[in-house]
PDB file of C-alpha atoms in Angstrom:
ATOM      1  CA  MET A  96      72.224  13.834 -36.063  1.00 94.00           C
ATOM      2  CA  GLU A  97      69.791  14.720 -38.811  1.00 97.00           C
ATOM      3  CA  LYS A  98      71.369  15.470 -42.187  1.00 98.00           C
ATOM      4  CA  ILE A  99      69.902  17.556 -44.972  1.00 98.00           C
ATOM      5  CA  ASP A 100      71.356  18.466 -48.360  1.00 98.00           C
ATOM      6  CA  VAL A 101      69.919  21.628 -49.866  1.00 98.00           C
ATOM      7  CA  SER A 102      72.353  21.822 -52.791  1.00 97.00           C
ATOM      8  CA  GLY A 103      70.793  23.124 -55.980  1.00 97.00           C
ATOM      9  CA  LEU A 104      67.722  24.489 -54.223  1.00 97.00           C
ATOM     10  CA  SER A 105      66.720  28.148 -54.280  1.00 93.00           C
ATOM     11  CA  CYS A 106      65.486  30.075 -51.256  1.00 90.00           C
ATOM     12  CA  PRO A 107      63.190  29.778 -49.481  1.00 96.00           C
ATOM     13  CA  ILE A 108      63.195  25.966 -49.908  1.00 97.00           C
ATOM     14  CA  PRO A 109      66.482  25.343 -47.984  1.00 98.00           C
ATOM     15  CA  VAL A 110      65.262  27.497 -45.085  1.00 98.00           C
ATOM     16  CA  VAL A 111      61.845  25.803 -45.039  1.00 98.00           C
ATOM     17  CA  ARG A 112      63.410  22.318 -44.985  1.00 98.00           C
ATOM     18  CA  THR A 113      65.831  23.294 -42.222  1.00 98.00           C
ATOM     19  CA  LYS A 114      62.997  24.877 -40.223  1.00 98.00           C
ATOM     20  CA  LYS A 115      61.018  21.623 -40.411  1.00 98.00           C
ATOM     21  CA  LEU A 116      63.921  19.798 -38.733  1.00 98.00           C
ATOM     22  CA  ILE A 117      64.242  22.547 -36.117  1.00 98.00           C
ATOM     23  CA  ASP A 118      60.499  22.486 -35.425  1.00 98.00           C
ATOM     24  CA  ALA A 119      60.648  18.691 -35.073  1.00 98.00           C
ATOM     25  CA  GLY A 120      62.947  19.196 -32.076  1.00 97.00           C
ATOM     26  CA  ASN A 121      66.207  17.921 -33.565  1.00 98.00           C
ATOM     27  CA  ALA A 122      69.111  19.031 -31.359  1.00 98.00           C
ATOM     28  CA  GLU A 123      71.798  18.365 -33.976  1.00 98.00           C
ATOM     29  CA  ILE A 124      71.421  19.089 -37.681  1.00 98.00           C
ATOM     30  CA  LEU A 125      74.020  18.917 -40.447  1.00 98.00           C
ATOM     31  CA  VAL A 126      73.109  21.082 -43.432  1.00 98.00           C
ATOM     32  CA  THR A 127      75.065  20.984 -46.691  1.00 98.00           C
ATOM     33  CA  GLY A 128      74.509  23.268 -49.630  1.00 98.00           C
ATOM     34  CA  ASP A 129      75.977  25.402 -52.367  1.00 97.00           C
ATOM     35  CA  SER A 130      74.173  28.754 -52.253  1.00 95.00           C
ATOM     36  CA  SER A 131      75.696  31.577 -50.225  1.00 94.00           C
ATOM     37  CA  VAL A 132      72.241  33.153 -49.836  1.00 95.00           C
ATOM     38  CA  SER A 133      70.845  29.908 -48.397  1.00 96.00           C
ATOM     39  CA  LYS A 134      73.831  29.615 -46.049  1.00 96.00           C
ATOM     40  CA  GLU A 135      73.267  33.143 -44.760  1.00 96.00           C
ATOM     41  CA  ASN A 136      69.518  32.626 -44.296  1.00 97.00           C
ATOM     42  CA  ILE A 137      69.911  29.236 -42.578  1.00 98.00           C
ATOM     43  CA  THR A 138      72.531  30.737 -40.255  1.00 98.00           C
ATOM     44  CA  LYS A 139      70.102  33.525 -39.300  1.00 98.00           C
ATOM     45  CA  LEU A 140      67.267  31.029 -38.729  1.00 98.00           C
ATOM     46  CA  ALA A 141      69.451  28.776 -36.574  1.00 98.00           C
ATOM     47  CA  ALA A 142      70.719  31.643 -34.425  1.00 98.00           C
ATOM     48  CA  LYS A 143      67.177  32.958 -33.960  1.00 98.00           C
ATOM     49  CA  SER A 144      66.071  29.463 -32.947  1.00 98.00           C
ATOM     50  CA  GLY A 145      68.768  29.150 -30.271  1.00 98.00           C
ATOM     51  CA  TYR A 146      71.202  26.917 -32.155  1.00 98.00           C
ATOM     52  CA  GLY A 147      74.966  27.219 -32.141  1.00 98.00           C
ATOM     53  CA  ILE A 148      76.460  27.226 -35.626  1.00 98.00           C
ATOM     54  CA  ASN A 149      79.718  25.526 -36.542  1.00 97.00           C
ATOM     55  CA  VAL A 150      80.966  25.945 -40.114  1.00 96.00           C
ATOM     56  CA  LEU A 151      82.604  22.623 -40.971  1.00 96.00           C
ATOM     57  CA  ARG A 152      83.388  23.469 -44.575  1.00 93.00           C
ATOM     58  CA  ASP A 153      83.129  26.654 -46.591  1.00 93.00           C
ATOM     59  CA  GLU A 154      84.593  26.372 -50.052  1.00 91.00           C
ATOM     60  CA  LYS A 155      83.605  28.080 -53.248  1.00 86.00           C
ATOM     61  CA  GLY A 156      80.346  26.465 -54.234  1.00 84.00           C
ATOM     62  CA  ALA A 157      79.993  24.174 -51.205  1.00 96.00           C
ATOM     63  CA  TRP A 158      79.476  24.499 -47.467  1.00 97.00           C
ATOM     64  CA  GLU A 159      78.504  22.457 -44.400  1.00 98.00           C
ATOM     65  CA  LEU A 160      76.872  23.839 -41.286  1.00 98.00           C
ATOM     66  CA  GLU A 161      76.528  21.951 -38.035  1.00 98.00           C
ATOM     67  CA  LEU A 162      73.641  23.258 -35.944  1.00 98.00           C
ATOM     68  CA  ARG A 163      73.523  22.271 -32.250  1.00 98.00           C
ATOM     69  CA  LYS A 164      71.081  23.190 -29.528  1.00 95.00           C
TER      70      LYS A 164
END
């Protein structure tokens, strides 16, 4: 499973970094971050790319998304 931490980064950087892993053909990606906007945009990208999304953690200021194809 590929892991990426996009904490502290502003959009579109988290989406671009996640898209690179998707485009590389990774079937499982764990994304952690702290921006609700980034979380929403990454979720949209993953769904559009055919990934299932599992929210492992969603606390104020921190979240973890597991993306699986």
